[in-house]
């Protein structure tokens, strides 16, 4: 499990944080990292600035970004990279099928081909 703070960076330059807002893991920024739950501290892009108004960051799929670059019926395009080097995608897998938590391994990864990596690789959703 990741700590609070930056765990990656999106292709638009915004930081990617995990989906929790506190160390006790009681306040989740998003519902399952897929659906925006309209929490007051998360905007329509699933992000917000830090409490001091600096460092805008995402807590899940940046829907403003993925909605612009993804194509219906196709695998999501890469939206970022985690600090361990793994690519990050929205929630569309091969053929545009929705990837759910049940499809992910214990580390939140999934093995398969992507637009950027046509040979099978591990990806994070």
JSON list of N, CA and C in Angstrom, two decimals, residues 14-89:
[
{"chain": "A", "resi": 14, "resn": "UNK", "atom": "N", "xyz": [0.44, 16.96, -13.91]},
{"chain": "A", "resi": 14, "resn": "UNK", "atom": "CA", "xyz": [-0.11, 16.95, -12.55]},
{"chain": "A", "resi": 14, "resn": "UNK", "atom": "C", "xyz": [0.39, 15.72, -11.81]},
{"chain": "A", "resi": 15, "resn": "UNK", "atom": "N", "xyz": [0.53, 15.84, -10.51]},
{"chain": "A", "resi": 15, "resn": "UNK", "atom": "CA", "xyz": [0.95, 14.71, -9.69]},
{"chain": "A", "resi": 15, "resn": "UNK", "atom": "C", "xyz": [-0.19, 13.73, -9.52]},
{"chain": "A", "resi": 16, "resn": "UNK", "atom": "N", "xyz": [0.15, 12.47, -9.30]},
{"chain": "A", "resi": 16, "resn": "UNK", "atom": "CA", "xyz": [-0.83, 11.43, -8.98]},
{"chain": "A", "resi": 16, "resn": "UNK", "atom": "C", "xyz": [-0.58, 11.00, -7.54]},
{"chain": "A", "resi": 17, "resn": "UNK", "atom": "N", "xyz": [-1.61, 11.10, -6.71]},
{"chain": "A", "resi": 17, "resn": "UNK", "atom": "CA", "xyz": [-1.56, 10.64, -5.33]},
{"chain": "A", "resi": 17, "resn": "UNK", "atom": "C", "xyz": [-2.37, 9.35, -5.25]},
{"chain": "A", "resi": 18, "resn": "UNK", "atom": "N", "xyz": [-2.28, 8.63, -4.11]},
{"chain": "A", "resi": 18, "resn": "UNK", "atom": "CA", "xyz": [-3.15, 7.47, -3.98]},
{"chain": "A", "resi": 18, "resn": "UNK", "atom": "C", "xyz": [-4.58, 7.94, -3.72]},
{"chain": "A", "resi": 19, "resn": "UNK", "atom": "N", "xyz": [-5.51, 7.02, -3.49]},
{"chain": "A", "resi": 19, "resn": "UNK", "atom": "CA", "xyz": [-6.91, 7.40, -3.38]},
{"chain": "A", "resi": 19, "resn": "UNK", "atom": "C", "xyz": [-7.37, 7.76, -1.97]},
{"chain": "A", "resi": 20, "resn": "UNK", "atom": "N", "xyz": [-6.44, 7.84, -1.02]},
{"chain": "A", "resi": 20, "resn": "UNK", "atom": "CA", "xyz": [-6.82, 8.18, 0.36]},
{"chain": "A", "resi": 20, "resn": "UNK", "atom": "C", "xyz": [-6.43, 9.60, 0.72]},
{"chain": "A", "resi": 21, "resn": "UNK", "atom": "N", "xyz": [-7.19, 10.17, 1.65]},
{"chain": "A", "resi": 21, "resn": "UNK", "atom": "CA", "xyz": [-6.95, 11.54, 2.12]},
{"chain": "A", "resi": 21, "resn": "UNK", "atom": "C", "xyz": [-6.38, 11.58, 3.54]},
{"chain": "A", "resi": 22, "resn": "UNK", "atom": "N", "xyz": [-6.29, 10.44, 4.21]},
{"chain": "A", "resi": 22, "resn": "UNK", "atom": "CA", "xyz": [-5.75, 10.45, 5.56]},
{"chain": "A", "resi": 22, "resn": "UNK", "atom": "C", "xyz": [-4.99, 9.15, 5.83]},
{"chain": "A", "resi": 23, "resn": "UNK", "atom": "N", "xyz": [-4.10, 9.19, 6.83]},
{"chain": "A", "resi": 23, "resn": "UNK", "atom": "CA", "xyz": [-3.25, 8.04, 7.13]},
{"chain": "A", "resi": 23, "resn": "UNK", "atom": "C", "xyz": [-4.02, 6.84, 7.69]},
{"chain": "A", "resi": 24, "resn": "UNK", "atom": "N", "xyz": [-5.18, 7.07, 8.26]},
{"chain": "A", "resi": 24, "resn": "UNK", "atom": "CA", "xyz": [-5.98, 5.96, 8.78]},
{"chain": "A", "resi": 24, "resn": "UNK", "atom": "C", "xyz": [-6.75, 5.25, 7.68]},
{"chain": "A", "resi": 25, "resn": "UNK", "atom": "N", "xyz": [-6.67, 5.75, 6.45]},
{"chain": "A", "resi": 25, "resn": "UNK", "atom": "CA", "xyz": [-7.34, 5.17, 5.28]},
{"chain": "A", "resi": 25, "resn": "UNK", "atom": "C", "xyz": [-8.86, 5.10, 5.50]},
{"chain": "A", "resi": 26, "resn": "UNK", "atom": "N", "xyz": [-9.40, 6.17, 6.09]},
{"chain": "A", "resi": 26, "resn": "UNK", "atom": "CA", "xyz": [-10.84, 6.23, 6.33]},
{"chain": "A", "resi": 26, "resn": "UNK", "atom": "C", "xyz": [-11.55, 7.15, 5.35]},
{"chain": "A", "resi": 27, "resn": "UNK", "atom": "N", "xyz": [-10.84, 8.11, 4.78]},
{"chain": "A", "resi": 27, "resn": "UNK", "atom": "CA", "xyz": [-11.44, 9.04, 3.84]},
{"chain": "A", "resi": 27, "resn": "UNK", "atom": "C", "xyz": [-10.90, 8.71, 2.46]},
{"chain": "A", "resi": 28, "resn": "UNK", "atom": "N", "xyz": [-11.75, 8.12, 1.62]},
{"chain": "A", "resi": 28, "resn": "UNK", "atom": "CA", "xyz": [-11.37, 7.74, 0.27]},
{"chain": "A", "resi": 28, "resn": "UNK", "atom": "C", "xyz": [-11.79, 8.85, -0.67]},
{"chain": "A", "resi": 29, "resn": "UNK", "atom": "N", "xyz": [-10.85, 9.31, -1.50]},
{"chain": "A", "resi": 29, "resn": "UNK", "atom": "CA", "xyz": [-11.15, 10.39, -2.43]},
{"chain": "A", "resi": 29, "resn": "UNK", "atom": "C", "xyz": [-12.10, 9.95, -3.53]},
{"chain": "A", "resi": 30, "resn": "UNK", "atom": "N", "xyz": [-12.04, 8.72, -3.94]},
{"chain": "A", "resi": 30, "resn": "UNK", "atom": "CA", "xyz": [-12.87, 8.22, -5.03]},
{"chain": "A", "resi": 30, "resn": "UNK", "atom": "C", "xyz": [-13.50, 6.89, -4.67]},
{"chain": "A", "resi": 31, "resn": "UNK", "atom": "N", "xyz": [-14.58, 6.59, -5.32]},
{"chain": "A", "resi": 31, "resn": "UNK", "atom": "CA", "xyz": [-15.24, 5.31, -5.14]},
{"chain": "A", "resi": 31, "resn": "UNK", "atom": "C", "xyz": [-14.62, 4.30, -6.08]},
{"chain": "A", "resi": 32, "resn": "UNK", "atom": "N", "xyz": [-13.75, 3.46, -5.59]},
{"chain": "A", "resi": 32, "resn": "UNK", "atom": "CA", "xyz": [-13.12, 2.39, -6.36]},
{"chain": "A", "resi": 32, "resn": "UNK", "atom": "C", "xyz": [-12.17, 2.91, -7.44]},
{"chain": "A", "resi": 33, "resn": "UNK", "atom": "N", "xyz": [-11.73, 4.13, -7.35]},
{"chain": "A", "resi": 33, "resn": "UNK", "atom": "CA", "xyz": [-10.81, 4.73, -8.31]},
{"chain": "A", "resi": 33, "resn": "UNK", "atom": "C", "xyz": [-11.35, 4.72, -9.73]},
{"chain": "A", "resi": 34, "resn": "UNK", "atom": "N", "xyz": [-12.65, 4.59, -9.90]},
{"chain": "A", "resi": 34, "resn": "UNK", "atom": "CA", "xyz": [-13.22, 4.55, -11.24]},
{"chain": "A", "resi": 34, "resn": "UNK", "atom": "C", "xyz": [-14.32, 5.60, -11.37]},
{"chain": "A", "resi": 35, "resn": "UNK", "atom": "N", "xyz": [-15.20, 5.69, -10.40]},
{"chain": "A", "resi": 35, "resn": "UNK", "atom": "CA", "xyz": [-16.35, 6.57, -10.50]},
{"chain": "A", "resi": 35, "resn": "UNK", "atom": "C", "xyz": [-16.16, 7.76, -9.56]},
{"chain": "A", "resi": 36, "resn": "UNK", "atom": "N", "xyz": [-16.34, 8.97, -10.07]},
{"chain": "A", "resi": 36, "resn": "UNK", "atom": "CA", "xyz": [-16.24, 10.19, -9.27]},
{"chain": "A", "resi": 36, "resn": "UNK", "atom": "C", "xyz": [-17.41, 10.20, -8.29]},
{"chain": "A", "resi": 37, "resn": "UNK", "atom": "N", "xyz": [-17.12, 10.40, -7.02]},
{"chain": "A", "resi": 37, "resn": "UNK", "atom": "CA", "xyz": [-18.20, 10.35, -6.03]},
{"chain": "A", "resi": 37, "resn": "UNK", "atom": "C", "xyz": [-18.64, 11.73, -5.55]},
{"chain": "A", "resi": 38, "resn": "UNK", "atom": "N", "xyz": [-18.22, 12.76, -6.24]},
{"chain": "A", "resi": 38, "resn": "UNK", "atom": "CA", "xyz": [-18.60, 14.14, -5.96]},
{"chain": "A", "resi": 38, "resn": "UNK", "atom": "C", "xyz": [-18.27, 14.59, -4.55]},
{"chain": "A", "resi": 39, "resn": "UNK", "atom": "N", "xyz": [-17.20, 14.05, -4.00]},
{"chain": "A", "resi": 39, "resn": "UNK", "atom": "CA", "xyz": [-16.73, 14.50, -2.70]},
{"chain": "A", "resi": 39, "resn": "UNK", "atom": "C", "xyz": [-16.32, 15.96, -2.83]},
{"chain": "A", "resi": 40, "resn": "UNK", "atom": "N", "xyz": [-16.57, 16.74, -1.80]},
{"chain": "A", "resi": 40, "resn": "UNK", "atom": "CA", "xyz": [-16.34, 18.19, -1.86]},
{"chain": "A", "resi": 40, "resn": "UNK", "atom": "C", "xyz": [-14.90, 18.55, -2.16]},
{"chain": "A", "resi": 41, "resn": "UNK", "atom": "N", "xyz": [-13.96, 17.71, -1.77]},
{"chain": "A", "resi": 41, "resn": "UNK", "atom": "CA", "xyz": [-12.56, 18.06, -1.96]},
{"chain": "A", "resi": 41, "resn": "UNK", "atom": "C", "xyz": [-11.99, 17.56, -3.28]},
{"chain": "A", "resi": 42, "resn": "UNK", "atom": "N", "xyz": [-12.79, 16.88, -4.09]},
{"chain": "A", "resi": 42, "resn": "UNK", "atom": "CA", "xyz": [-12.34, 16.38, -5.39]},
{"chain": "A", "resi": 42, "resn": "UNK", "atom": "C", "xyz": [-13.18, 17.02, -6.47]},
{"chain": "A", "resi": 43, "resn": "UNK", "atom": "N", "xyz": [-12.52, 17.60, -7.49]},
{"chain": "A", "resi": 43, "resn": "UNK", "atom": "CA", "xyz": [-13.26, 18.25, -8.57]},
{"chain": "A", "resi": 43, "resn": "UNK", "atom": "C", "xyz": [-13.67, 17.27, -9.66]},
{"chain": "A", "resi": 44, "resn": "UNK", "atom": "N", "xyz": [-14.21, 17.78, -10.76]},
{"chain": "A", "resi": 44, "resn": "UNK", "atom": "CA", "xyz": [-14.71, 16.93, -11.84]},
{"chain": "A", "resi": 44, "resn": "UNK", "atom": "C", "xyz": [-13.61, 16.12, -12.52]},
{"chain": "A", "resi": 45, "resn": "UNK", "atom": "N", "xyz": [-12.35, 16.49, -12.30]},
{"chain": "A", "resi": 45, "resn": "UNK", "atom": "CA", "xyz": [-11.22, 15.76, -12.89]},
{"chain": "A", "resi": 45, "resn": "UNK", "atom": "C", "xyz": [-10.63, 14.76, -11.90]},
{"chain": "A", "resi": 46, "resn": "UNK", "atom": "N", "xyz": [-11.27, 14.60, -10.74]},
{"chain": "A", "resi": 46, "resn": "UNK", "atom": "CA", "xyz": [-10.82, 13.70, -9.68]},
{"chain": "A", "resi": 46, "resn": "UNK", "atom": "C", "xyz": [-9.52, 14.16, -9.04]},
{"chain": "A", "resi": 47, "resn": "UNK", "atom": "N", "xyz": [-9.38, 15.47, -8.92]},
{"chain": "A", "resi": 47, "resn": "UNK", "atom": "CA", "xyz": [-8.21, 16.04, -8.29]},
{"chain": "A", "resi": 47, "resn": "UNK", "atom": "C", "xyz": [-8.55, 17.26, -7.47]},
{"chain": "A", "resi": 48, "resn": "UNK", "atom": "N", "xyz": [-7.53, 17.82, -6.84]},
{"chain": "A", "resi": 48, "resn": "UNK", "atom": "CA", "xyz": [-7.68, 19.05, -6.07]},
{"chain": "A", "resi": 48, "resn": "UNK", "atom": "C", "xyz": [-6.29, 19.54, -5.68]},
{"chain": "A", "resi": 49, "resn": "UNK", "atom": "N", "xyz": [-6.16, 20.83, -5.30]},
{"chain": "A", "resi": 49, "resn": "UNK", "atom": "CA", "xyz": [-4.87, 21.31, -4.81]},
{"chain": "A", "resi": 49, "resn": "UNK", "atom": "C", "xyz": [-4.69, 20.91, -3.34]},
{"chain": "A", "resi": 50, "resn": "UNK", "atom": "N", "xyz": [-3.47, 20.98, -2.86]},
{"chain": "A", "resi": 50, "resn": "UNK", "atom": "CA", "xyz": [-3.22, 20.75, -1.43]},
{"chain": "A", "resi": 50, "resn": "UNK", "atom": "C", "xyz": [-3.97, 21.80, -0.62]},
{"chain": "A", "resi": 51, "resn": "UNK", "atom": "N", "xyz": [-4.09, 21.59, 0.68]},
{"chain": "A", "resi": 51, "resn": "UNK", "atom": "CA", "xyz": [-4.80, 22.50, 1.55]},
{"chain": "A", "resi": 51, "resn": "UNK", "atom": "C", "xyz": [-4.30, 23.93, 1.50]},
{"chain": "A", "resi": 52, "resn": "UNK", "atom": "N", "xyz": [-3.01, 24.12, 1.18]},
{"chain": "A", "resi": 52, "resn": "UNK", "atom": "CA", "xyz": [-2.46, 25.47, 1.10]},
{"chain": "A", "resi": 52, "resn": "UNK", "atom": "C", "xyz": [-2.66, 26.10, -0.28]},
{"chain": "A", "resi": 53, "resn": "UNK", "atom": "N", "xyz": [-3.39, 25.41, -1.16]},
{"chain": "A", "resi": 53, "resn": "UNK", "atom": "CA", "xyz": [-3.69, 25.94, -2.47]},
{"chain": "A", "resi": 53, "resn": "UNK", "atom": "C", "xyz": [-2.65, 25.63, -3.54]},
{"chain": "A", "resi": 54, "resn": "UNK", "atom": "N", "xyz": [-1.62, 24.89, -3.19]},
{"chain": "A", "resi": 54, "resn": "UNK", "atom": "CA", "xyz": [-0.58, 24.56, -4.16]},
{"chain": "A", "resi": 54, "resn": "UNK", "atom": "C", "xyz": [-0.69, 23.11, -4.61]},
{"chain": "A", "resi": 55, "resn": "UNK", "atom": "N", "xyz": [0.07, 22.73, -5.57]},
{"chain": "A", "resi": 55, "resn": "UNK", "atom": "CA", "xyz": [0.27, 21.35, -6.02]},
{"chain": "A", "resi": 55, "resn": "UNK", "atom": "C", "xyz": [-1.03, 20.60, -6.30]},
{"chain": "A", "resi": 56, "resn": "UNK", "atom": "N", "xyz": [-1.65, 20.96, -7.40]},
{"chain": "A", "resi": 56, "resn": "UNK", "atom": "CA", "xyz": [-2.83, 20.23, -7.86]},
{"chain": "A", "resi": 56, "resn": "UNK", "atom": "C", "xyz": [-2.42, 18.78, -8.14]},
{"chain": "A", "resi": 57, "resn": "UNK", "atom": "N", "xyz": [-3.29, 17.84, -7.75]},
{"chain": "A", "resi": 57, "resn": "UNK", "atom": "CA", "xyz": [-2.98, 16.43, -7.94]},
{"chain": "A", "resi": 57, "resn": "UNK", "atom": "C", "xyz": [-4.27, 15.61, -8.09]},
{"chain": "A", "resi": 58, "resn": "UNK", "atom": "N", "xyz": [-4.12, 14.45, -8.71]},
{"chain": "A", "resi": 58, "resn": "UNK", "atom": "CA", "xyz": [-5.24, 13.53, -8.91]},
{"chain": "A", "resi": 58, "resn": "UNK", "atom": "C", "xyz": [-5.22, 12.46, -7.83]},
{"chain": "A", "resi": 59, "resn": "UNK", "atom": "N", "xyz": [-6.42, 11.96, -7.49]},
{"chain": "A", "resi": 59, "resn": "UNK", "atom": "CA", "xyz": [-6.56, 10.83, -6.57]},
{"chain": "A", "resi": 59, "resn": "UNK", "atom": "C", "xyz": [-7.12, 9.61, -7.27]},
{"chain": "A", "resi": 60, "resn": "UNK", "atom": "N", "xyz": [-7.18, 9.61, -8.55]},
{"chain": "A", "resi": 60, "resn": "UNK", "atom": "CA", "xyz": [-7.71, 8.50, -9.33]},
{"chain": "A", "resi": 60, "resn": "UNK", "atom": "C", "xyz": [-7.65, 8.85, -10.79]},
{"chain": "A", "resi": 61, "resn": "UNK", "atom": "N", "xyz": [-8.48, 8.23, -11.57]},
{"chain": "A", "resi": 61, "resn": "UNK", "atom": "CA", "xyz": [-8.48, 8.47, -13.02]},
{"chain": "A", "resi": 61, "resn": "UNK", "atom": "C", "xyz": [-8.82, 9.94, -13.28]},
{"chain": "A", "resi": 62, "resn": "UNK", "atom": "N", "xyz": [-7.91, 10.67, -13.90]},
{"chain": "A", "resi": 62, "resn": "UNK", "atom": "CA", "xyz": [-8.22, 12.07, -14.25]},
{"chain": "A", "resi": 62, "resn": "UNK", "atom": "C", "xyz": [-9.17, 12.08, -15.45]},
{"chain": "A", "resi": 63, "resn": "UNK", "atom": "N", "xyz": [-10.46, 12.06, -15.15]},
{"chain": "A", "resi": 63, "resn": "UNK", "atom": "CA", "xyz": [-11.46, 11.91, -16.21]},
{"chain": "A", "resi": 63, "resn": "UNK", "atom": "C", "xyz": [-11.40, 13.03, -17.24]},
{"chain": "A", "resi": 64, "resn": "UNK", "atom": "N", "xyz": [-11.03, 14.23, -16.86]},
{"chain": "A", "resi": 64, "resn": "UNK", "atom": "CA", "xyz": [-10.90, 15.31, -17.84]},
{"chain": "A", "resi": 64, "resn": "UNK", "atom": "C", "xyz": [-9.85, 14.96, -18.89]},
{"chain": "A", "resi": 65, "resn": "UNK", "atom": "N", "xyz": [-8.81, 14.28, -18.47]},
{"chain": "A", "resi": 65, "resn": "UNK", "atom": "CA", "xyz": [-7.74, 13.86, -19.37]},
{"chain": "A", "resi": 65, "resn": "UNK", "atom": "C", "xyz": [-8.14, 12.61, -20.16]},
{"chain": "A", "resi": 66, "resn": "UNK", "atom": "N", "xyz": [-8.60, 11.58, -19.47]},
{"chain": "A", "resi": 66, "resn": "UNK", "atom": "CA", "xyz": [-8.94, 10.33, -20.16]},
{"chain": "A", "resi": 66, "resn": "UNK", "atom": "C", "xyz": [-10.10, 10.50, -21.12]},
{"chain": "A", "resi": 67, "resn": "UNK", "atom": "N", "xyz": [-11.08, 11.35, -20.79]},
{"chain": "A", "resi": 67, "resn": "UNK", "atom": "CA", "xyz": [-12.20, 11.59, -21.70]},
{"chain": "A", "resi": 67, "resn": "UNK", "atom": "C", "xyz": [-11.75, 12.24, -23.00]},
{"chain": "A", "resi": 68, "resn": "UNK", "atom": "N", "xyz": [-10.68, 13.00, -22.94]},
{"chain": "A", "resi": 68, "resn": "UNK", "atom": "CA", "xyz": [-10.15, 13.67, -24.13]},
{"chain": "A", "resi": 68, "resn": "UNK", "atom": "C", "xyz": [-9.35, 12.74, -25.03]},
{"chain": "A", "resi": 69, "resn": "UNK", "atom": "N", "xyz": [-8.62, 11.79, -24.46]},
{"chain": "A", "resi": 69, "resn": "UNK", "atom": "CA", "xyz": [-7.70, 11.00, -25.27]},
{"chain": "A", "resi": 69, "resn": "UNK", "atom": "C", "xyz": [-8.18, 9.59, -25.56]},
{"chain": "A", "resi": 70, "resn": "UNK", "atom": "N", "xyz": [-9.09, 9.04, -24.76]},
{"chain": "A", "resi": 70, "resn": "UNK", "atom": "CA", "xyz": [-9.56, 7.68, -24.99]},
{"chain": "A", "resi": 70, "resn": "UNK", "atom": "C", "xyz": [-10.58, 7.64, -26.13]},
{"chain": "A", "resi": 71, "resn": "UNK", "atom": "N", "xyz": [-10.64, 6.49, -26.80]},
{"chain": "A", "resi": 71, "resn": "UNK", "atom": "CA", "xyz": [-11.55, 6.27, -27.92]},
{"chain": "A", "resi": 71, "resn": "UNK", "atom": "C", "xyz": [-12.50, 5.15, -27.54]},
{"chain": "A", "resi": 72, "resn": "UNK", "atom": "N", "xyz": [-13.80, 5.37, -27.73]},
{"chain": "A", "resi": 72, "resn": "UNK", "atom": "CA", "xyz": [-14.79, 4.33, -27.40]},
{"chain": "A", "resi": 72, "resn": "UNK", "atom": "C", "xyz": [-14.45, 3.03, -28.11]},
{"chain": "A", "resi": 73, "resn": "UNK", "atom": "N", "xyz": [-14.55, 1.92, -27.38]},
{"chain": "A", "resi": 73, "resn": "UNK", "atom": "CA", "xyz": [-14.32, 0.60, -27.94]},
{"chain": "A", "resi": 73, "resn": "UNK", "atom": "C", "xyz": [-12.85, 0.21, -28.03]},
{"chain": "A", "resi": 74, "resn": "UNK", "atom": "N", "xyz": [-11.95, 1.06, -27.52]},
{"chain": "A", "resi": 74, "resn": "UNK", "atom": "CA", "xyz": [-10.52, 0.76, -27.56]},
{"chain": "A", "resi": 74, "resn": "UNK", "atom": "C", "xyz": [-9.92, 0.84, -26.16]},
{"chain": "A", "resi": 75, "resn": "UNK", "atom": "N", "xyz": [-8.74, 0.25, -26.01]},
{"chain": "A", "resi": 75, "resn": "UNK", "atom": "CA", "xyz": [-8.01, 0.30, -24.75]},
{"chain": "A", "resi": 75, "resn": "UNK", "atom": "C", "xyz": [-7.70, 1.75, -24.40]},
{"chain": "A", "resi": 76, "resn": "UNK", "atom": "N", "xyz": [-7.73, 2.07, -23.13]},
{"chain": "A", "resi": 76, "resn": "UNK", "atom": "CA", "xyz": [-7.35, 3.42, -22.68]},
{"chain": "A", "resi": 76, "resn": "UNK", "atom": "C", "xyz": [-5.91, 3.72, -23.07]},
{"chain": "A", "resi": 77, "resn": "UNK", "atom": "N", "xyz": [-5.63, 4.98, -23.31]},
{"chain": "A", "resi": 77, "resn": "UNK", "atom": "CA", "xyz": [-4.26, 5.42, -23.55]},
{"chain": "A", "resi": 77, "resn": "UNK", "atom": "C", "xyz": [-3.58, 5.70, -22.21]},
{"chain": "A", "resi": 78, "resn": "UNK", "atom": "N", "xyz": [-2.27, 5.66, -22.18]},
{"chain": "A", "resi": 78, "resn": "UNK", "atom": "CA", "xyz": [-1.51, 5.89, -20.97]},
{"chain": "A", "resi": 78, "resn": "UNK", "atom": "C", "xyz": [-1.76, 7.32, -20.48]},
{"chain": "A", "resi": 79, "resn": "UNK", "atom": "N", "xyz": [-2.10, 7.45, -19.19]},
{"chain": "A", "resi": 79, "resn": "UNK", "atom": "CA", "xyz": [-2.36, 8.77, -18.62]},
{"chain": "A", "resi": 79, "resn": "UNK", "atom": "C", "xyz": [-1.28, 9.19, -17.63]},
{"chain": "A", "resi": 80, "resn": "UNK", "atom": "N", "xyz": [-0.31, 8.33, -17.38]},
{"chain": "A", "resi": 80, "resn": "UNK", "atom": "CA", "xyz": [0.76, 8.70, -16.46]},
{"chain": "A", "resi": 80, "resn": "UNK", "atom": "C", "xyz": [1.70, 7.56, -16.20]},
{"chain": "A", "resi": 81, "resn": "UNK", "atom": "N", "xyz": [2.64, 7.83, -15.29]},
{"chain": "A", "resi": 81, "resn": "UNK", "atom": "CA", "xyz": [3.64, 6.84, -14.89]},
{"chain": "A", "resi": 81, "resn": "UNK", "atom": "C", "xyz": [3.78, 6.90, -13.38]},
{"chain": "A", "resi": 82, "resn": "UNK", "atom": "N", "xyz": [3.79, 5.74, -12.74]},
{"chain": "A", "resi": 82, "resn": "UNK", "atom": "CA", "xyz": [4.02, 5.69, -11.30]},
{"chain": "A", "resi": 82, "resn": "UNK", "atom": "C", "xyz": [5.51, 5.78, -11.01]},
{"chain": "A", "resi": 83, "resn": "UNK", "atom": "N", "xyz": [5.83, 6.08, -9.77]},
{"chain": "A", "resi": 83, "resn": "UNK", "atom": "CA", "xyz": [7.24, 6.26, -9.39]},
{"chain": "A", "resi": 83, "resn": "UNK", "atom": "C", "xyz": [8.06, 4.99, -9.57]},
{"chain": "A", "resi": 84, "resn": "UNK", "atom": "N", "xyz": [7.41, 3.83, -9.59]},
{"chain": "A", "resi": 84, "resn": "UNK", "atom": "CA", "xyz": [8.14, 2.58, -9.81]},
{"chain": "A", "resi": 84, "resn": "UNK", "atom": "C", "xyz": [8.31, 2.28, -11.29]},
{"chain": "A", "resi": 85, "resn": "UNK", "atom": "N", "xyz": [7.85, 3.17, -12.17]},
{"chain": "A", "resi": 85, "resn": "UNK", "atom": "CA", "xyz": [8.03, 3.03, -13.60]},
{"chain": "A", "resi": 85, "resn": "UNK", "atom": "C", "xyz": [6.88, 2.39, -14.35]},
{"chain": "A", "resi": 86, "resn": "UNK", "atom": "N", "xyz": [5.87, 1.90, -13.65]},
{"chain": "A", "resi": 86, "resn": "UNK", "atom": "CA", "xyz": [4.75, 1.27, -14.34]},
{"chain": "A", "resi": 86, "resn": "UNK", "atom": "C", "xyz": [3.82, 2.34, -14.93]},
{"chain": "A", "resi": 87, "resn": "UNK", "atom": "N", "xyz": [3.31, 2.09, -16.13]},
{"chain": "A", "resi": 87, "resn": "UNK", "atom": "CA", "xyz": [2.38, 3.04, -16.75]},
{"chain": "A", "resi": 87, "resn": "UNK", "atom": "C", "xyz": [1.02, 2.98, -16.07]},
{"chain": "A", "resi": 88, "resn": "UNK", "atom": "N", "xyz": [0.26, 4.07, -16.17]},
{"chain": "A", "resi": 88, "resn": "UNK", "atom": "CA", "xyz": [-1.07, 4.17, -15.57]},
{"chain": "A", "resi": 88, "resn": "UNK", "atom": "C", "xyz": [-2.07, 4.43, -16.69]},
{"chain": "A", "resi": 89, "resn": "UNK", "atom": "N", "xyz": [-3.20, 3.73, -16.62]},
{"chain": "A", "resi": 89, "resn": "UNK", "atom": "CA", "xyz": [-4.26, 3.86, -17.62]},
{"chain": "A", "resi": 89, "resn": "UNK", "atom": "C", "xyz": [-5.58, 4.15, -16.94]}
]
